[in-house]
Structures are given as C-alpha cells and as structure tokens.
Short mmCIF file of C-alpha atoms and ligand atoms in Angstrom, two decimals:
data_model
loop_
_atom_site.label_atom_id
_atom_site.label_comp_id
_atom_site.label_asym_id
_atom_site.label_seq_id
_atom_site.Cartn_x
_atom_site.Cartn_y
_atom_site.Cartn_z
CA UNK A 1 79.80 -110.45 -99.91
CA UNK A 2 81.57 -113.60 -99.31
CA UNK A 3 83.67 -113.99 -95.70
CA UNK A 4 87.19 -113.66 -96.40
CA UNK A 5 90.46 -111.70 -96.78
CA UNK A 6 92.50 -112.48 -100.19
CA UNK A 7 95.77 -113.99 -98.02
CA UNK A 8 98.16 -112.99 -100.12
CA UNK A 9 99.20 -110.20 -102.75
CA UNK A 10 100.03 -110.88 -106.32
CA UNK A 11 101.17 -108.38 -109.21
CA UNK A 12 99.65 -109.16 -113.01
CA UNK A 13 102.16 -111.08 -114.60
CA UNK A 14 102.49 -113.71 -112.20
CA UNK A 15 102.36 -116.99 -113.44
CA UNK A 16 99.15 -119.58 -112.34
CA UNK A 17 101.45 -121.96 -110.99
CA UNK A 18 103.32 -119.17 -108.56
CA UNK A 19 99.82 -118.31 -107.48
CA UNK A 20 98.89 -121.61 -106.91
CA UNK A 21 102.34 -122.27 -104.75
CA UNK A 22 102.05 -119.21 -102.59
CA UNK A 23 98.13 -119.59 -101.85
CA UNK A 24 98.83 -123.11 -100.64
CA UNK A 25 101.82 -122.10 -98.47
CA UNK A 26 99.04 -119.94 -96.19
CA UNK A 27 97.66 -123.48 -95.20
CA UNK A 28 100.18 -125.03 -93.55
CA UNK A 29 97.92 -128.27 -93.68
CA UNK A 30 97.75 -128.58 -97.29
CA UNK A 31 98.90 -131.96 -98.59
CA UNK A 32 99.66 -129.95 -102.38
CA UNK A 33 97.20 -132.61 -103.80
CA UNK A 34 95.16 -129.07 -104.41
CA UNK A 35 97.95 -127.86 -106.35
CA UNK A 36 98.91 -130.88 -107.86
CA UNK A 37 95.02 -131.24 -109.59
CA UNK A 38 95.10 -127.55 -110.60
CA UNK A 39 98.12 -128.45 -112.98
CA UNK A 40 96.84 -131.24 -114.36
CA UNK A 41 93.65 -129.00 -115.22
CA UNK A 42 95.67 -126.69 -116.32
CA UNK A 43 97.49 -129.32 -118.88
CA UNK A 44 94.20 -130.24 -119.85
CA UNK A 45 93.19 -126.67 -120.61
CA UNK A 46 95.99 -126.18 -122.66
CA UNK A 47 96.06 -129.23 -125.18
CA UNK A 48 92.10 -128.36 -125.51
CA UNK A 49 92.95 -124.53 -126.20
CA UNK A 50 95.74 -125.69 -128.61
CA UNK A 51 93.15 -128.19 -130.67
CA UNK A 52 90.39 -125.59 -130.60
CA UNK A 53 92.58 -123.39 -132.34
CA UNK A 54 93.43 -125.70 -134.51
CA UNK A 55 89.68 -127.46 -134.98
CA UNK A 56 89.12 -126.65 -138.92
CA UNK A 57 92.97 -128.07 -139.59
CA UNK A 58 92.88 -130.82 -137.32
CA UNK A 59 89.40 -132.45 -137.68
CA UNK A 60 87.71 -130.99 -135.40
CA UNK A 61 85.01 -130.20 -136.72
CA UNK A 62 81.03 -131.40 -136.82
CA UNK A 63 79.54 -134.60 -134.92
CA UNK A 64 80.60 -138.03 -134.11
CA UNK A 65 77.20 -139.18 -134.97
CA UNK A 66 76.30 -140.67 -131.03
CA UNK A 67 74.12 -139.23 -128.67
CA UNK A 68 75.11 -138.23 -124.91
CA UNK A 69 73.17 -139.02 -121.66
CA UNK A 70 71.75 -135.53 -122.16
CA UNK A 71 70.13 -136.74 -125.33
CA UNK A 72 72.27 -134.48 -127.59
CA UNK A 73 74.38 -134.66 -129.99
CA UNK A 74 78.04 -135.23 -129.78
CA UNK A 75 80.61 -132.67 -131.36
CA UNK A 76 84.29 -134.45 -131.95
CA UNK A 77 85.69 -131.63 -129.91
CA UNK A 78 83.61 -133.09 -126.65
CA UNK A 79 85.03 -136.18 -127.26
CA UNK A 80 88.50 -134.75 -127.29
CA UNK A 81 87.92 -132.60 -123.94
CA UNK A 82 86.29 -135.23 -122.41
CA UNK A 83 89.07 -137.89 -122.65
CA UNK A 84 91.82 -134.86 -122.49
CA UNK A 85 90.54 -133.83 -118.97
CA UNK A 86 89.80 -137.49 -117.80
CA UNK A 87 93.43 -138.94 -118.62
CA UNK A 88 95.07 -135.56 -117.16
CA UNK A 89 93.23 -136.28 -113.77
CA UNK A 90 93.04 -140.11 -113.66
CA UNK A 91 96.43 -140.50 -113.06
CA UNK A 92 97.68 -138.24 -111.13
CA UNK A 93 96.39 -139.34 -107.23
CA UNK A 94 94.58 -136.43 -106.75
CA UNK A 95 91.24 -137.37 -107.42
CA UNK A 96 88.74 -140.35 -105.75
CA UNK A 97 85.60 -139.58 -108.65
CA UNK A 98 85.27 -137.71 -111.59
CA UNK A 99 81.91 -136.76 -112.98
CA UNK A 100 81.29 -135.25 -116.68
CA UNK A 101 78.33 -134.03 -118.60
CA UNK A 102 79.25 -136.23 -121.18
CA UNK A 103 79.22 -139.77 -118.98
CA UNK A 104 76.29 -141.39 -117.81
CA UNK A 105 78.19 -143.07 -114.65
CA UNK A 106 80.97 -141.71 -113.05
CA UNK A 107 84.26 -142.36 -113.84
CA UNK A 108 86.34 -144.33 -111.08
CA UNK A 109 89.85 -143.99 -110.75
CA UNK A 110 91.94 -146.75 -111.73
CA UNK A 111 94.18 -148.61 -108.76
CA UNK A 112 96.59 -147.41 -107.31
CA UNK A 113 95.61 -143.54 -108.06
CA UNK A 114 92.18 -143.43 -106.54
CA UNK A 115 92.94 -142.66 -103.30
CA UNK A 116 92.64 -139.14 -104.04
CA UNK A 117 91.31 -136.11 -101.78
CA UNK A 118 89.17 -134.53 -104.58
CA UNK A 119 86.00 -135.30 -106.28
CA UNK A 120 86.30 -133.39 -109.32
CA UNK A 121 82.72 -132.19 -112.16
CA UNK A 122 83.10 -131.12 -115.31
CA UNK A 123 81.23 -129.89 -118.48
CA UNK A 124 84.71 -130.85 -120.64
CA UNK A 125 83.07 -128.17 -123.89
CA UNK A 126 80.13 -125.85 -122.97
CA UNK A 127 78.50 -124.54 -125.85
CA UNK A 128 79.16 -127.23 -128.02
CA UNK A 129 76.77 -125.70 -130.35
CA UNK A 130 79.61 -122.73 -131.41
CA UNK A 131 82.28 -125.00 -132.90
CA UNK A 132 81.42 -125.50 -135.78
CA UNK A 133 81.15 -121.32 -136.44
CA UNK A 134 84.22 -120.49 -134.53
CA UNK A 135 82.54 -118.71 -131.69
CA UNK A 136 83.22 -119.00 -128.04
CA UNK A 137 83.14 -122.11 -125.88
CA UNK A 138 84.63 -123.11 -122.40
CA UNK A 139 85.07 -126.16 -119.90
CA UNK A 140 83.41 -125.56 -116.69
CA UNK A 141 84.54 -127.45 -113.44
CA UNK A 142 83.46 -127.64 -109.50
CA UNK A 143 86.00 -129.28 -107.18
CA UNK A 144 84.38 -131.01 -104.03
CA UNK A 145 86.95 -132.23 -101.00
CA UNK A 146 86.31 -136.07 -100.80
CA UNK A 147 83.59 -137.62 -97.98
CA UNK A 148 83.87 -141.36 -98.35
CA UNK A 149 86.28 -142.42 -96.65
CA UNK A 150 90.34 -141.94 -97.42
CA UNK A 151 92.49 -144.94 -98.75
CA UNK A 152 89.54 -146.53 -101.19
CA UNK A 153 87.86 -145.69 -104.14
CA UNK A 154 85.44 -142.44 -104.78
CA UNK A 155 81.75 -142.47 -104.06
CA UNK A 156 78.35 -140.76 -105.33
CA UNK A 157 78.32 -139.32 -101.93
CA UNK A 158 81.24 -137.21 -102.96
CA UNK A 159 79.69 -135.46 -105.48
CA UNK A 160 75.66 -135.60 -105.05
CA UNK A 161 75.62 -133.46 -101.83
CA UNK A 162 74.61 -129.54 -101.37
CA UNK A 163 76.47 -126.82 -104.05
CA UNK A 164 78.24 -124.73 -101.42
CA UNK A 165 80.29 -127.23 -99.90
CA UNK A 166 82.71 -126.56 -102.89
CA UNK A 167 86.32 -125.97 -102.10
CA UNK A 168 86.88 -124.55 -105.39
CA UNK A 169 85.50 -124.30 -108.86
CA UNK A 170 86.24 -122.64 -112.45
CA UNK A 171 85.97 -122.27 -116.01
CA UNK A 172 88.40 -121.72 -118.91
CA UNK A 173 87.25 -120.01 -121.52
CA UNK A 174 88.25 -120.62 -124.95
CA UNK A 175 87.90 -117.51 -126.75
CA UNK A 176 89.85 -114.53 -128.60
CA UNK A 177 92.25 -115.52 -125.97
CA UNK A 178 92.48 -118.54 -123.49
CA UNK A 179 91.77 -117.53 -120.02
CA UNK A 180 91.27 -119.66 -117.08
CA UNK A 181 89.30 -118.50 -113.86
CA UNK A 182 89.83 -119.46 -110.47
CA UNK A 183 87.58 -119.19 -107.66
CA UNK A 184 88.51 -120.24 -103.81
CA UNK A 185 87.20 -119.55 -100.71
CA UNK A 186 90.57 -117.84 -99.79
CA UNK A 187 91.66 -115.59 -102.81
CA UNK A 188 88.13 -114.60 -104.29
CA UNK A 189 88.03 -115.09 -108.19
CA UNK A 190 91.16 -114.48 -110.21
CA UNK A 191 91.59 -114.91 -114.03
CA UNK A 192 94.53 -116.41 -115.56
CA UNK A 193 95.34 -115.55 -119.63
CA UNK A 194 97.23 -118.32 -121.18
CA UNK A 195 100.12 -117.01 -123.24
CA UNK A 196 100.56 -119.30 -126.13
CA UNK A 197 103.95 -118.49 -126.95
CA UNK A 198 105.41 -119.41 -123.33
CA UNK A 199 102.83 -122.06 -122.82
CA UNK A 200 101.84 -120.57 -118.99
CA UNK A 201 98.70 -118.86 -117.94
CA UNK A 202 99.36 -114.98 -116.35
CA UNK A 203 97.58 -113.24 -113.43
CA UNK A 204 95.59 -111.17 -115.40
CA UNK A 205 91.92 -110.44 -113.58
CA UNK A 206 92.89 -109.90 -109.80
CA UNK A 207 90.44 -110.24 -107.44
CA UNK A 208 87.20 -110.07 -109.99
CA UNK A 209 83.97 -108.76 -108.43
CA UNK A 210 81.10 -107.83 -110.73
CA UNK A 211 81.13 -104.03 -112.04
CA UNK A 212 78.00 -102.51 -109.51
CA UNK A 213 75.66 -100.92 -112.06
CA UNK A 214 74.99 -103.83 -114.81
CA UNK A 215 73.16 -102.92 -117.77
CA UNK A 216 73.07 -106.61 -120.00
CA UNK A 217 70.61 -109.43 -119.58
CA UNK A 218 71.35 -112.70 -121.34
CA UNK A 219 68.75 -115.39 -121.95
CA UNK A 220 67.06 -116.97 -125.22
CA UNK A 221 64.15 -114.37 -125.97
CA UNK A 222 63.81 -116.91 -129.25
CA UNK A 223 61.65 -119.24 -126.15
CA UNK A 224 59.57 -116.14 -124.69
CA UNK A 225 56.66 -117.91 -125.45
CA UNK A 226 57.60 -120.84 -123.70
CA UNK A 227 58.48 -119.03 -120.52
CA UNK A 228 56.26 -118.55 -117.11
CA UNK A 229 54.21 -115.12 -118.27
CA UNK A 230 55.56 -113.48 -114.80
CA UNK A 231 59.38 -113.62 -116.56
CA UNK A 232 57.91 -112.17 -119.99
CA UNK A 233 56.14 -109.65 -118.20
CA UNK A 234 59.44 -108.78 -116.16
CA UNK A 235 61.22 -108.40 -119.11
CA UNK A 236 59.26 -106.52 -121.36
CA UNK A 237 59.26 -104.02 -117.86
CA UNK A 238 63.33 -104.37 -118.30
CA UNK A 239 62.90 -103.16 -121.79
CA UNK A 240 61.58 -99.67 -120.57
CA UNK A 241 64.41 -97.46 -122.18
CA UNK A 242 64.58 -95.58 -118.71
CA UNK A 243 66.59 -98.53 -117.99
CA UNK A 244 68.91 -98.54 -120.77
CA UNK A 245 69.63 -102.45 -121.01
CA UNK A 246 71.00 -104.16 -123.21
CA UNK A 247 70.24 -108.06 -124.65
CA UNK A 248 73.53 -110.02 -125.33
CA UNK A 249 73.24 -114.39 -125.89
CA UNK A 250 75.73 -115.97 -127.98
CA UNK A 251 74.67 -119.59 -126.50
CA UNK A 252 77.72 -120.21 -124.35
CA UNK A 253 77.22 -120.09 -120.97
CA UNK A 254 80.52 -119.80 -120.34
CA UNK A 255 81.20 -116.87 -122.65
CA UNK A 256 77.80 -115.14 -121.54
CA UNK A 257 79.00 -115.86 -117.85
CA UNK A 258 81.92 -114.33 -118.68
CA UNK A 259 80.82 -111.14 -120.09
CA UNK A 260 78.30 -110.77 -116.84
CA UNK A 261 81.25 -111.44 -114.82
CA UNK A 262 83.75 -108.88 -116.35
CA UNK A 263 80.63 -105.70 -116.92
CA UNK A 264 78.03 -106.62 -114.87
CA UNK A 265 74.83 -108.55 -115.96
CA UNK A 266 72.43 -110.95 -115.48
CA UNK A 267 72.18 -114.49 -117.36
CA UNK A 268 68.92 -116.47 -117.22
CA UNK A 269 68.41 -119.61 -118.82
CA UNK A 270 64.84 -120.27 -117.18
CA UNK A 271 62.60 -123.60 -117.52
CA UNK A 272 60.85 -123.90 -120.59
CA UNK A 273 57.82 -125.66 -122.22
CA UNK A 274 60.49 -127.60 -123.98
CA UNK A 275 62.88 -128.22 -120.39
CA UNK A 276 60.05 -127.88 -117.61
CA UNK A 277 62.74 -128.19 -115.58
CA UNK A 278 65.53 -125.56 -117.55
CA UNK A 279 68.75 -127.31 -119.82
CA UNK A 280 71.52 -126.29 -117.37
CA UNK A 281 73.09 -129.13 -115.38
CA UNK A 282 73.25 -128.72 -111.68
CA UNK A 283 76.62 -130.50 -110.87
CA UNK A 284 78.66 -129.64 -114.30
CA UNK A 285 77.05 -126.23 -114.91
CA UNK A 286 74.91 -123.75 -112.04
CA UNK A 287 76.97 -124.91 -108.97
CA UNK A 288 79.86 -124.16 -110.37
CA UNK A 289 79.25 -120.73 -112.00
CA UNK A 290 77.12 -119.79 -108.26
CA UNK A 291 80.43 -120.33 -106.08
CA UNK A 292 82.37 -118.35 -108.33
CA UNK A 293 79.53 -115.91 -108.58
CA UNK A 294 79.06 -115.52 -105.01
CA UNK A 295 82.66 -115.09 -104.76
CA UNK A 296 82.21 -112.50 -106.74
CA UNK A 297 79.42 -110.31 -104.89
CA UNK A 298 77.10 -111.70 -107.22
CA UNK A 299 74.56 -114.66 -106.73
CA UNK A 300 72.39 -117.52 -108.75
CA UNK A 301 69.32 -118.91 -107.82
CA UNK A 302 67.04 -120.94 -109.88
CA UNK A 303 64.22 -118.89 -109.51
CA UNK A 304 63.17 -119.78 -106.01
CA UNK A 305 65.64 -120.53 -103.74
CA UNK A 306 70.05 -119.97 -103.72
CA UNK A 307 71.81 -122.41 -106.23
CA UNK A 308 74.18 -123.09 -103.63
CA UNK A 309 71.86 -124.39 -101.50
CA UNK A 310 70.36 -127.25 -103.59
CA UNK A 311 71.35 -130.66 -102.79
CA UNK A 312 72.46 -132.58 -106.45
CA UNK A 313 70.53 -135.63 -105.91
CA UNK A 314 71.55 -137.00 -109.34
CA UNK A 315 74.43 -137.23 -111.62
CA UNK A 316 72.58 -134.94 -114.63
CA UNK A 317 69.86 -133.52 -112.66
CA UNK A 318 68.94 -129.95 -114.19
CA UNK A 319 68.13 -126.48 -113.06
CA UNK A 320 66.76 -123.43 -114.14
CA UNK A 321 69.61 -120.73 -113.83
CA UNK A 322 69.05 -117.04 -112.75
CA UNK A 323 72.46 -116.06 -112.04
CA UNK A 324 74.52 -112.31 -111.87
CA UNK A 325 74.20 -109.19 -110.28
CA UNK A 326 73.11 -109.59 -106.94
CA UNK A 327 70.32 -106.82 -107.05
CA UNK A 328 68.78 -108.14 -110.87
CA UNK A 329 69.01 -111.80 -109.49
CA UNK A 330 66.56 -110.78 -106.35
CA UNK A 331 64.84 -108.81 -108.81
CA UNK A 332 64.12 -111.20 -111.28
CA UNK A 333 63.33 -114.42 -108.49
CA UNK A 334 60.74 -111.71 -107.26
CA UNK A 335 59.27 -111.42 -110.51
CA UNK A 336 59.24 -114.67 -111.37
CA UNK A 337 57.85 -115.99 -107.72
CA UNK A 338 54.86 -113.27 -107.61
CA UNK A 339 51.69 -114.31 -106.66
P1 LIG B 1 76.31 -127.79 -123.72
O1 LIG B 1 77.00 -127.87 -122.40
O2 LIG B 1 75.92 -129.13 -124.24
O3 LIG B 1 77.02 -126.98 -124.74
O4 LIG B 1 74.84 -127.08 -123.50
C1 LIG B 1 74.67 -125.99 -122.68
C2 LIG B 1 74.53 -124.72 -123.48
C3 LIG B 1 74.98 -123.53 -122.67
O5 LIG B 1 76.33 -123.26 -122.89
C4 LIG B 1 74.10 -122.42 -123.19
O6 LIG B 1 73.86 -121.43 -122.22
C5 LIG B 1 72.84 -123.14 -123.57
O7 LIG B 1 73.19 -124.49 -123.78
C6 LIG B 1 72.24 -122.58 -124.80
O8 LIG B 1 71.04 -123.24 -125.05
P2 LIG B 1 69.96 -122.67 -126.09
O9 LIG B 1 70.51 -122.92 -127.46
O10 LIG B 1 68.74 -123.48 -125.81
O11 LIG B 1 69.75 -121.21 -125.82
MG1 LIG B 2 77.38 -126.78 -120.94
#
C-alpha cells in the first residue's frame, strides 16, 4: 500500500478545481504552477470530450492518411487531441517539455513560457482504434517535476529518467460519461465526472483502491499463439471454472484500465511475435497507469521486474504491461518468469 494519509476530506459533489485548491493549500510551498497545469488539462479534456461527442457531426471521423512515429495510422481525432492538449499547456508557464505519443521529438516551449516546473507525457487519444465505432477511448498523462535546471528551456533529462519519480499522473476517459482521474502522492486516486451541462468535473470516485477479490483478466487472446507458452499455459490454468473469471478487452487501455480499476482485474498486454518487445509505450502509457495503480493497492510490472522502476531511456521506448490486482500481477510475473 502506498505511504500516505489523504490530507484532506472532500464530500462527492465537490468540484475538481475546489479539490485542486484545498490539496495545494496543505503545501505551504506550492508555487500553484501544479494547479495552474491541472486546469489547463482540464480545458483540454473538455474541448476533446465535447468533439468526441460530436465526432460523426463534426468530421471526426476516419484517418488523416499520415503515419505516426509509432508506425500507425493517424485518426483525425489524434490530431485534434494532440494540438488541443499541446496549445492548452504551451502557454500557460507551467511546463519546461512536453512529450506525446504522437511526436517524434519533444515539443519545447515557446519563449517566454518555458520556464516551467513540469515536464508533462501524454498519449493525447488511447485506443484510437474505437472511434470510428463509437466505443471508448481516453488521454493518458504522467506529470514529472522538472530536473534541468529552472529559468531555461526543458530537457530529455526531464522526462527519460525512472517511472516512480512521478509527482502525479492520470487519465480521462471518454466514455458513457467523461471522467477524469487523478492520482497524487498525497490524496491517493480520485475520479472526477465532468457534467456537461455546467461545464465542471465533480468528485465522484473518492479515494479509489481496487475492489480485493478480482475476477476479470483483459488481454488479446486473438495473439495466444504469439505469446511465451508459460502465459498460455497460465491462462488456460485461469480458465479452470473453480476460478470463476471472466475475459473482458475492448482495445482501450484506458477503458480496460478503467474497468480493472473500478471491480478489480488484471490487464496484460504481453510481448508478442509481432511486438517482441509488447505495443504499450513506457513514458505515455505503463508509467502512468503503474503510479496510479500503485496508488491504488494495485501494481504493474512488465513481466519481470516493477514498471515503476524502469528507467525510460527513450522517447517511444515500449513495454510489455502486466498491470492490476496486486496478488494476479505476482501471480502472473511468476508464471510468466518460471523456469
Ligand atoms: P493507441 O494509443 O495508438 O490507441 O494504441 C494503444 C492501444 C491500447 O489502448 C490498447 O490496449 C491496445 O492498443 C490494443 O492493441 P491490440 O489491438 O493489439 O489488442
Ligand atoms: Mg495508447
């Protein structure tokens, strides 16, 4: 369990931005750049929720026809998060470096804003693959306090260093409903529900730890061939009805994260004949989703060793992802490290 004491106590209904204001006020050596970047994400969030909603009436839909440093295709809606996130942050002083998915080189801040005390990662649309049919996607970010020095521009050094030296990191998720999680080292993982009407995200998920006794696994059985044997083998053993699991994978990680986080579960996107080295991004992606899972009671590992504990030594550097209920994640890395 992680090491802290929520500092403050909040009833459901209060708004992101009271939540925001009342954490910081517990550290009296806050600068509010903190709170200053979370509304500016929080902008963001809202003008993508807005234009997802809108995707089939507002041209949304399908691909731009160029390819992304990942070497896939690029959906109209990426472009949109992508810039809607980037000009939300560039300007605001808050930030020294912002990294995306969807950027081969990081993105300085322009004079005279970069002087920020945040580095900030992002994967603008995760599961780019559900536009086009409506279903679930998400933006997942990781927010790293600054190491090259104050007063100039951003370095690589702020971002390519070990997962839990986080400060913060989140995801929205862009579903049935909008709803934006939060996790800090301070106040645990909270979950925020936009309310379209008012045009403000509401406490709504105090305090999230994963339900104890989790019963879904998540991963892509349409690769079990293409997996180590010692995974198949572990899940064809989770398949013994004793166990009463279930499968659930819509494709998102975000929205499969999501489910995990709220009932308990266990997502695995493993490496692959086809991704030796698994599809999920280290920065944009697993470090991320590990702090808030840790924050959580849960933990991620890619298969070996604690996500959190990996050092990103490149911009779009990839990891297989084992990630969930603490007691199926040390499970399945058993399984999948057996001799
Ligand atoms: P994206 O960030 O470009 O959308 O790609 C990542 C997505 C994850 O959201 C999801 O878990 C995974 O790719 C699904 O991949 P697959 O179709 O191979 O199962
Ligand atoms: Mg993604």
């Amino acid at each position: 369990m992680p090491d802290r004491a929520p500092t403050t106590q909040f009833e459901e209904g209060t708004t992101l931005d009271r939540f925001l204001q009342e954490t910081a006020r517990s550290h009296p050596e806050a600068t509010g750049q903190f709170v200053a970047l979370m509304h500016q994400v929080t902008l963001a969030a809202k003008m993508v929720s807005s234009r997802v909603n809108r995707a089939g009436l507002a041209g949304m839909i399908g691909q731009t026809g160029q390819v992304n440093i990942q070497g896939e295709f690029v959906m109209k809606l990426d472009v949109y998060a992508n810039e809607t996130f980037k000009r939300a942050l560039e300007h605001a002083g808050v930030c020294c470096l912002i990294v995306s998915e969807e950027e081969a080189d990081p993105i300085h801040i322009p004079e005279p804003f970069r002087t920020g005390r945040y580095a900030f990662t992002m994967d603008p649309l995760d599961g780019s693959s559900n536009i086009d049919v409506n279903a679930t996607i998400g933006t997942i970010f990781g927010i790293f306090r600054r190491k090259s020095p104050t007063g100039g521009p951003g370095a690589l050094e702020d971002v390519l260093r070990p997962g839990h030296e986080l400060t913060a990191a989140g995801y929205v998720i862009y579903g049935s409903g909008t709803i934006l999680v939060l996790a800090t080292r301070d106040n645990g993982v909270n979950g925020f529900t936009l309310d379209p009407a008012v045009g403000e995200f509401f406490l709504s998920h105090r305090d999230l730890q994963l339900a104890p006794s989790a019963r879904t696994y998540s991963l892509n059985e349409g690769y079990a061939r293409q997996w180590d044997p010692r995974l198949a083998a572990w899940i064809d053993r989770l398949k013994d009805p004793a166990r009463g699991f279930s499968q659930r994978y819509i494709g998102s990680l975000v929205a499969d994260f999501h489910r995990n986080l709220l009932k308990g579960g266990l997502f695995i996107y493993p490496a692959t004949a086809k991704s030796p080295r698994g599809k999920l991004r280290l920065l944009y992606e697993a470090f991320p989703l590990a702090f808030i899972v840790e924050q959580a009671g849960g933990a991620a590992t890619d298969g070996r060793g604690r996500i959190l504990d990996r050092v990103a030594e490149g911009l779009h550097e990839r990891t297989p992802l084992v990630i969930g209920n603490r007691d199926l994640v040390a499970e399945a890395t058993a399984a999948m490290s057996a001799e």
